[in-house]
Amino acid sequence: MEDPPPVNSPRRVLSLLRKRKGVGSSLNVDNKASGLGVSGQHGPKPAEVYGFVGSITTIVATAIFFIWAYVPEHWLHSIGIFYYPSRYWAVAVPTYCMVIIVLGLAFYIGLNFMATPSPTSLNVIYDEHSREPQNFKTSTVEDDQPIEPISDIGINQINELMFRDLK
């Protein structure tokens, strides 16, 4: 018997199951023909169409921008284009956009610095989610001890572990 073709979609899996079990199986499968890469509806998906239209629009807008920014004025006048924005905006708009992005990043970093407590604050060490270690003792053999519950290590224990050799 010949091996079935490789399965590459859920619809094909269901159609192969239907062929193996017969038409009268208890699976609720629609009888539409299965298409490659199409899930449920025929034709392109809306996201694909929006992506295609967006990419074509971006290419056309970029071409128009470069024509407006670099083609001499007398060439534009010779093909009948007399009204267009000043060439100042060909330099100003990208510059303004870059400055806005840099200032936005600086503003974001500044807000994060303002929201962060100082290194000497106790809020850096303890907060509302801190857990004190619990006394967890069981009467089991040393090898079979369960994992202790999650807790925070106190700053005094950390200092003892890190700086005990400096005393």
JSON list of C-alpha atoms in Angstrom, two decimals:
[
{"chain": "A", "resi": 1, "resn": "MET", "atom": "CA", "xyz": [0.00, 0.00, 0.00]},
{"chain": "A", "resi": 2, "resn": "GLU", "atom": "CA", "xyz": [1.26, 3.48, -0.87]},
{"chain": "A", "resi": 3, "resn": "ASP", "atom": "CA", "xyz": [2.07, 5.97, 1.88]},
{"chain": "A", "resi": 4, "resn": "PRO", "atom": "CA", "xyz": [-0.32, 8.95, 2.10]},
{"chain": "A", "resi": 5, "resn": "PRO", "atom": "CA", "xyz": [1.03, 12.34, 0.97]},
{"chain": "A", "resi": 6, "resn": "PRO", "atom": "CA", "xyz": [2.64, 14.52, 3.66]},
{"chain": "A", "resi": 7, "resn": "VAL", "atom": "CA", "xyz": [0.06, 16.33, 5.74]},
{"chain": "A", "resi": 8, "resn": "ASN", "atom": "CA", "xyz": [0.48, 20.13, 5.82]},
{"chain": "A", "resi": 9, "resn": "SER", "atom": "CA", "xyz": [-2.87, 21.53, 6.94]},
{"chain": "A", "resi": 10, "resn": "PRO", "atom": "CA", "xyz": [-5.56, 20.70, 9.51]},
{"chain": "A", "resi": 11, "resn": "ARG", "atom": "CA", "xyz": [-8.15, 20.42, 6.75]},
{"chain": "A", "resi": 12, "resn": "ARG", "atom": "CA", "xyz": [-6.08, 17.72, 5.01]},
{"chain": "A", "resi": 13, "resn": "VAL", "atom": "CA", "xyz": [-5.76, 15.84, 8.30]},
{"chain": "A", "resi": 14, "resn": "LEU", "atom": "CA", "xyz": [-9.54, 15.82, 8.66]},
{"chain": "A", "resi": 15, "resn": "SER", "atom": "CA", "xyz": [-10.04, 14.77, 5.05]},
{"chain": "A", "resi": 16, "resn": "LEU", "atom": "CA", "xyz": [-7.54, 11.89, 5.48]},
{"chain": "A", "resi": 17, "resn": "LEU", "atom": "CA", "xyz": [-9.32, 10.83, 8.68]},
{"chain": "A", "resi": 18, "resn": "ARG", "atom": "CA", "xyz": [-12.65, 10.94, 6.84]},
{"chain": "A", "resi": 19, "resn": "LYS", "atom": "CA", "xyz": [-11.25, 8.76, 4.04]},
{"chain": "A", "resi": 20, "resn": "ARG", "atom": "CA", "xyz": [-9.86, 6.24, 6.53]},
{"chain": "A", "resi": 21, "resn": "LYS", "atom": "CA", "xyz": [-13.01, 6.04, 8.68]},
{"chain": "A", "resi": 22, "resn": "GLY", "atom": "CA", "xyz": [-15.48, 6.33, 5.82]},
{"chain": "A", "resi": 23, "resn": "VAL", "atom": "CA", "xyz": [-18.13, 8.91, 5.03]},
{"chain": "A", "resi": 24, "resn": "GLY", "atom": "CA", "xyz": [-20.46, 7.88, 7.87]},
{"chain": "A", "resi": 25, "resn": "SER", "atom": "CA", "xyz": [-18.03, 8.73, 10.66]},
{"chain": "A", "resi": 26, "resn": "SER", "atom": "CA", "xyz": [-18.97, 10.76, 13.70]},
{"chain": "A", "resi": 27, "resn": "LEU", "atom": "CA", "xyz": [-16.63, 13.63, 12.79]},
{"chain": "A", "resi": 28, "resn": "ASN", "atom": "CA", "xyz": [-18.37, 16.88, 11.90]},
{"chain": "A", "resi": 29, "resn": "VAL", "atom": "CA", "xyz": [-16.36, 17.90, 8.85]},
{"chain": "A", "resi": 30, "resn": "ASP", "atom": "CA", "xyz": [-17.60, 20.17, 6.09]},
{"chain": "A", "resi": 31, "resn": "ASN", "atom": "CA", "xyz": [-17.53, 18.72, 2.57]},
{"chain": "A", "resi": 32, "resn": "LYS", "atom": "CA", "xyz": [-15.78, 21.66, 0.87]},
{"chain": "A", "resi": 33, "resn": "ALA", "atom": "CA", "xyz": [-12.72, 20.96, -1.18]},
{"chain": "A", "resi": 34, "resn": "SER", "atom": "CA", "xyz": [-9.53, 21.59, 0.71]},
{"chain": "A", "resi": 35, "resn": "GLY", "atom": "CA", "xyz": [-7.29, 24.33, -0.61]},
{"chain": "A", "resi": 36, "resn": "LEU", "atom": "CA", "xyz": [-3.63, 24.84, 0.08]},
{"chain": "A", "resi": 37, "resn": "GLY", "atom": "CA", "xyz": [-2.87, 27.64, 2.51]},
{"chain": "A", "resi": 38, "resn": "VAL", "atom": "CA", "xyz": [-6.52, 28.63, 2.89]},
{"chain": "A", "resi": 39, "resn": "SER", "atom": "CA", "xyz": [-8.15, 28.17, 6.27]},
{"chain": "A", "resi": 40, "resn": "GLY", "atom": "CA", "xyz": [-11.94, 28.30, 6.14]},
{"chain": "A", "resi": 41, "resn": "GLN", "atom": "CA", "xyz": [-12.58, 30.86, 3.43]},
{"chain": "A", "resi": 42, "resn": "HIS", "atom": "CA", "xyz": [-11.46, 31.04, -0.16]},
{"chain": "A", "resi": 43, "resn": "GLY", "atom": "CA", "xyz": [-9.27, 33.85, -1.40]},
{"chain": "A", "resi": 44, "resn": "PRO", "atom": "CA", "xyz": [-6.64, 35.97, 0.30]},
{"chain": "A", "resi": 45, "resn": "LYS", "atom": "CA", "xyz": [-6.88, 36.82, 3.97]},
{"chain": "A", "resi": 46, "resn": "PRO", "atom": "CA", "xyz": [-7.50, 40.48, 4.93]},
{"chain": "A", "resi": 47, "resn": "ALA", "atom": "CA", "xyz": [-4.11, 40.75, 6.61]},
{"chain": "A", "resi": 48, "resn": "GLU", "atom": "CA", "xyz": [-2.41, 39.70, 3.36]},
{"chain": "A", "resi": 49, "resn": "VAL", "atom": "CA", "xyz": [-4.36, 42.29, 1.38]},
{"chain": "A", "resi": 50, "resn": "TYR", "atom": "CA", "xyz": [-3.60, 45.06, 3.89]},
{"chain": "A", "resi": 51, "resn": "GLY", "atom": "CA", "xyz": [0.08, 44.13, 3.88]},
{"chain": "A", "resi": 52, "resn": "PHE", "atom": "CA", "xyz": [0.24, 44.14, 0.09]},
{"chain": "A", "resi": 53, "resn": "VAL", "atom": "CA", "xyz": [-1.58, 47.47, -0.24]},
{"chain": "A", "resi": 54, "resn": "GLY", "atom": "CA", "xyz": [0.54, 48.96, 2.54]},
{"chain": "A", "resi": 55, "resn": "SER", "atom": "CA", "xyz": [3.80, 47.90, 0.90]},
{"chain": "A", "resi": 56, "resn": "ILE", "atom": "CA", "xyz": [2.75, 49.22, -2.53]},
{"chain": "A", "resi": 57, "resn": "THR", "atom": "CA", "xyz": [1.59, 52.51, -0.94]},
{"chain": "A", "resi": 58, "resn": "THR", "atom": "CA", "xyz": [4.92, 52.86, 0.88]},
{"chain": "A", "resi": 59, "resn": "ILE", "atom": "CA", "xyz": [6.90, 52.30, -2.33]},
{"chain": "A", "resi": 60, "resn": "VAL", "atom": "CA", "xyz": [4.78, 54.80, -4.29]},
{"chain": "A", "resi": 61, "resn": "ALA", "atom": "CA", "xyz": [4.97, 57.42, -1.51]},
{"chain": "A", "resi": 62, "resn": "THR", "atom": "CA", "xyz": [8.76, 57.00, -1.28]},
{"chain": "A", "resi": 63, "resn": "ALA", "atom": "CA", "xyz": [9.12, 57.39, -5.05]},
{"chain": "A", "resi": 64, "resn": "ILE", "atom": "CA", "xyz": [6.97, 60.55, -5.04]},
{"chain": "A", "resi": 65, "resn": "PHE", "atom": "CA", "xyz": [8.98, 61.96, -2.12]},
{"chain": "A", "resi": 66, "resn": "PHE", "atom": "CA", "xyz": [12.30, 61.38, -3.89]},
{"chain": "A", "resi": 67, "resn": "ILE", "atom": "CA", "xyz": [10.98, 62.86, -7.15]},
{"chain": "A", "resi": 68, "resn": "TRP", "atom": "CA", "xyz": [9.72, 65.93, -5.29]},
{"chain": "A", "resi": 69, "resn": "ALA", "atom": "CA", "xyz": [12.93, 66.30, -3.27]},
{"chain": "A", "resi": 70, "resn": "TYR", "atom": "CA", "xyz": [15.56, 65.74, -5.99]},
{"chain": "A", "resi": 71, "resn": "VAL", "atom": "CA", "xyz": [14.13, 66.56, -9.43]},
{"chain": "A", "resi": 72, "resn": "PRO", "atom": "CA", "xyz": [14.88, 70.14, -10.53]},
{"chain": "A", "resi": 73, "resn": "GLU", "atom": "CA", "xyz": [11.95, 72.57, -10.62]},
{"chain": "A", "resi": 74, "resn": "HIS", "atom": "CA", "xyz": [12.12, 73.22, -14.36]},
{"chain": "A", "resi": 75, "resn": "TRP", "atom": "CA", "xyz": [11.69, 69.48, -15.03]},
{"chain": "A", "resi": 76, "resn": "LEU", "atom": "CA", "xyz": [8.58, 69.42, -12.83]},
{"chain": "A", "resi": 77, "resn": "HIS", "atom": "CA", "xyz": [7.23, 72.50, -14.66]},
{"chain": "A", "resi": 78, "resn": "SER", "atom": "CA", "xyz": [7.93, 70.88, -18.04]},
{"chain": "A", "resi": 79, "resn": "ILE", "atom": "CA", "xyz": [5.69, 67.89, -17.19]},
{"chain": "A", "resi": 80, "resn": "GLY", "atom": "CA", "xyz": [2.92, 70.15, -15.90]},
{"chain": "A", "resi": 81, "resn": "ILE", "atom": "CA", "xyz": [3.46, 70.07, -12.14]},
{"chain": "A", "resi": 82, "resn": "PHE", "atom": "CA", "xyz": [3.38, 73.61, -10.84]},
{"chain": "A", "resi": 83, "resn": "TYR", "atom": "CA", "xyz": [2.05, 73.28, -7.28]},
{"chain": "A", "resi": 84, "resn": "TYR", "atom": "CA", "xyz": [4.00, 71.32, -4.70]},
{"chain": "A", "resi": 85, "resn": "PRO", "atom": "CA", "xyz": [5.23, 72.05, -1.17]},
{"chain": "A", "resi": 86, "resn": "SER", "atom": "CA", "xyz": [8.43, 73.94, -0.57]},
{"chain": "A", "resi": 87, "resn": "ARG", "atom": "CA", "xyz": [11.68, 71.97, -0.75]},
{"chain": "A", "resi": 88, "resn": "TYR", "atom": "CA", "xyz": [12.31, 73.11, 2.82]},
{"chain": "A", "resi": 89, "resn": "TRP", "atom": "CA", "xyz": [9.88, 70.42, 4.01]},
{"chain": "A", "resi": 90, "resn": "ALA", "atom": "CA", "xyz": [11.89, 67.68, 2.25]},
{"chain": "A", "resi": 91, "resn": "VAL", "atom": "CA", "xyz": [14.62, 68.29, 4.81]},
{"chain": "A", "resi": 92, "resn": "ALA", "atom": "CA", "xyz": [12.53, 69.57, 7.72]},
{"chain": "A", "resi": 93, "resn": "VAL", "atom": "CA", "xyz": [10.00, 66.72, 8.09]},
{"chain": "A", "resi": 94, "resn": "PRO", "atom": "CA", "xyz": [12.57, 63.87, 8.36]},
{"chain": "A", "resi": 95, "resn": "THR", "atom": "CA", "xyz": [14.67, 66.03, 10.70]},
{"chain": "A", "resi": 96, "resn": "TYR", "atom": "CA", "xyz": [11.67, 66.81, 12.89]},
{"chain": "A", "resi": 97, "resn": "CYS", "atom": "CA", "xyz": [10.75, 63.11, 12.97]},
{"chain": "A", "resi": 98, "resn": "MET", "atom": "CA", "xyz": [14.25, 62.08, 14.06]},
{"chain": "A", "resi": 99, "resn": "VAL", "atom": "CA", "xyz": [14.34, 64.77, 16.76]},
{"chain": "A", "resi": 100, "resn": "ILE", "atom": "CA", "xyz": [10.91, 63.69, 18.05]},
{"chain": "A", "resi": 101, "resn": "ILE", "atom": "CA", "xyz": [12.08, 60.05, 18.25]},
{"chain": "A", "resi": 102, "resn": "VAL", "atom": "CA", "xyz": [15.28, 60.98, 20.12]},
{"chain": "A", "resi": 103, "resn": "LEU", "atom": "CA", "xyz": [13.39, 63.26, 22.53]},
{"chain": "A", "resi": 104, "resn": "GLY", "atom": "CA", "xyz": [10.73, 60.58, 23.05]},
{"chain": "A", "resi": 105, "resn": "LEU", "atom": "CA", "xyz": [13.40, 58.04, 23.99]},
{"chain": "A", "resi": 106, "resn": "ALA", "atom": "CA", "xyz": [15.07, 60.52, 26.35]},
{"chain": "A", "resi": 107, "resn": "PHE", "atom": "CA", "xyz": [11.68, 61.33, 27.91]},
{"chain": "A", "resi": 108, "resn": "TYR", "atom": "CA", "xyz": [10.92, 57.62, 28.35]},
{"chain": "A", "resi": 109, "resn": "ILE", "atom": "CA", "xyz": [14.28, 56.95, 30.00]},
{"chain": "A", "resi": 110, "resn": "GLY", "atom": "CA", "xyz": [13.79, 59.99, 32.24]},
{"chain": "A", "resi": 111, "resn": "LEU", "atom": "CA", "xyz": [10.36, 58.78, 33.35]},
{"chain": "A", "resi": 112, "resn": "ASN", "atom": "CA", "xyz": [11.86, 55.39, 34.21]},
{"chain": "A", "resi": 113, "resn": "PHE", "atom": "CA", "xyz": [14.59, 57.05, 36.27]},
{"chain": "A", "resi": 114, "resn": "MET", "atom": "CA", "xyz": [11.97, 59.13, 38.11]},
{"chain": "A", "resi": 115, "resn": "ALA", "atom": "CA", "xyz": [9.85, 56.03, 38.84]},
{"chain": "A", "resi": 116, "resn": "THR", "atom": "CA", "xyz": [12.80, 54.00, 40.17]},
{"chain": "A", "resi": 117, "resn": "PRO", "atom": "CA", "xyz": [13.51, 54.34, 43.90]},
{"chain": "A", "resi": 118, "resn": "SER", "atom": "CA", "xyz": [16.98, 55.47, 44.97]},
{"chain": "A", "resi": 119, "resn": "PRO", "atom": "CA", "xyz": [19.55, 52.77, 45.76]},
{"chain": "A", "resi": 120, "resn": "THR", "atom": "CA", "xyz": [19.45, 53.67, 49.48]},
{"chain": "A", "resi": 121, "resn": "SER", "atom": "CA", "xyz": [15.69, 53.18, 49.71]},
{"chain": "A", "resi": 122, "resn": "LEU", "atom": "CA", "xyz": [14.31, 50.15, 51.54]},
{"chain": "A", "resi": 123, "resn": "ASN", "atom": "CA", "xyz": [11.77, 49.77, 48.71]},
{"chain": "A", "resi": 124, "resn": "VAL", "atom": "CA", "xyz": [14.61, 48.34, 46.64]},
{"chain": "A", "resi": 125, "resn": "ILE", "atom": "CA", "xyz": [15.04, 45.52, 49.16]},
{"chain": "A", "resi": 126, "resn": "TYR", "atom": "CA", "xyz": [11.47, 44.92, 50.37]},
{"chain": "A", "resi": 127, "resn": "ASP", "atom": "CA", "xyz": [8.16, 45.42, 48.59]},
{"chain": "A", "resi": 128, "resn": "GLU", "atom": "CA", "xyz": [4.60, 44.09, 48.79]},
{"chain": "A", "resi": 129, "resn": "HIS", "atom": "CA", "xyz": [5.65, 40.83, 47.07]},
{"chain": "A", "resi": 130, "resn": "SER", "atom": "CA", "xyz": [8.51, 39.98, 49.48]},
{"chain": "A", "resi": 131, "resn": "ARG", "atom": "CA", "xyz": [8.24, 36.71, 51.38]},
{"chain": "A", "resi": 132, "resn": "GLU", "atom": "CA", "xyz": [10.04, 35.86, 54.58]},
{"chain": "A", "resi": 133, "resn": "PRO", "atom": "CA", "xyz": [11.57, 32.39, 54.70]},
{"chain": "A", "resi": 134, "resn": "GLN", "atom": "CA", "xyz": [9.42, 29.92, 56.61]},
{"chain": "A", "resi": 135, "resn": "ASN", "atom": "CA", "xyz": [10.68, 27.30, 59.01]},
{"chain": "A", "resi": 136, "resn": "PHE", "atom": "CA", "xyz": [10.19, 24.24, 56.87]},
{"chain": "A", "resi": 137, "resn": "LYS", "atom": "CA", "xyz": [11.11, 21.05, 58.70]},
{"chain": "A", "resi": 138, "resn": "THR", "atom": "CA", "xyz": [10.13, 17.55, 57.81]},
{"chain": "A", "resi": 139, "resn": "SER", "atom": "CA", "xyz": [10.93, 14.22, 59.36]},
{"chain": "A", "resi": 140, "resn": "THR", "atom": "CA", "xyz": [12.18, 12.56, 56.21]},
{"chain": "A", "resi": 141, "resn": "VAL", "atom": "CA", "xyz": [15.50, 11.13, 55.21]},
{"chain": "A", "resi": 142, "resn": "GLU", "atom": "CA", "xyz": [18.12, 13.62, 54.03]},
{"chain": "A", "resi": 143, "resn": "ASP", "atom": "CA", "xyz": [17.90, 12.51, 50.37]},
{"chain": "A", "resi": 144, "resn": "ASP", "atom": "CA", "xyz": [14.11, 12.71, 50.16]},
{"chain": "A", "resi": 145, "resn": "GLN", "atom": "CA", "xyz": [13.55, 16.23, 51.45]},
{"chain": "A", "resi": 146, "resn": "PRO", "atom": "CA", "xyz": [10.99, 18.25, 49.46]},
{"chain": "A", "resi": 147, "resn": "ILE", "atom": "CA", "xyz": [11.82, 21.58, 47.88]},
{"chain": "A", "resi": 148, "resn": "GLU", "atom": "CA", "xyz": [11.39, 24.50, 50.26]},
{"chain": "A", "resi": 149, "resn": "PRO", "atom": "CA", "xyz": [8.76, 27.14, 49.44]},
{"chain": "A", "resi": 150, "resn": "ILE", "atom": "CA", "xyz": [9.92, 30.20, 47.50]},
{"chain": "A", "resi": 151, "resn": "SER", "atom": "CA", "xyz": [11.08, 33.08, 49.69]},
{"chain": "A", "resi": 152, "resn": "ASP", "atom": "CA", "xyz": [13.43, 36.05, 49.60]},
{"chain": "A", "resi": 153, "resn": "ILE", "atom": "CA", "xyz": [16.86, 35.93, 51.14]},
{"chain": "A", "resi": 154, "resn": "GLY", "atom": "CA", "xyz": [17.39, 38.64, 53.74]},
{"chain": "A", "resi": 155, "resn": "ILE", "atom": "CA", "xyz": [19.99, 41.35, 53.13]},
{"chain": "A", "resi": 156, "resn": "ASN", "atom": "CA", "xyz": [21.90, 40.27, 56.24]},
{"chain": "A", "resi": 157, "resn": "GLN", "atom": "CA", "xyz": [22.30, 36.74, 54.84]},
{"chain": "A", "resi": 158, "resn": "ILE", "atom": "CA", "xyz": [23.44, 38.11, 51.48]},
{"chain": "A", "resi": 159, "resn": "ASN", "atom": "CA", "xyz": [26.00, 40.38, 53.15]},
{"chain": "A", "resi": 160, "resn": "GLU", "atom": "CA", "xyz": [27.23, 37.48, 55.27]},
{"chain": "A", "resi": 161, "resn": "LEU", "atom": "CA", "xyz": [27.67, 35.26, 52.22]},
{"chain": "A", "resi": 162, "resn": "MET", "atom": "CA", "xyz": [29.33, 37.93, 50.06]},
{"chain": "A", "resi": 163, "resn": "PHE", "atom": "CA", "xyz": [31.50, 39.80, 52.56]},
{"chain": "A", "resi": 164, "resn": "ARG", "atom": "CA", "xyz": [32.41, 37.32, 55.32]},
{"chain": "A", "resi": 165, "resn": "ASP", "atom": "CA", "xyz": [36.02, 37.10, 54.09]},
{"chain": "A", "resi": 166, "resn": "LEU", "atom": "CA", "xyz": [36.49, 40.88, 54.35]},
{"chain": "A", "resi": 167, "resn": "LYS", "atom": "CA", "xyz": [36.11, 41.01, 58.17]}
]
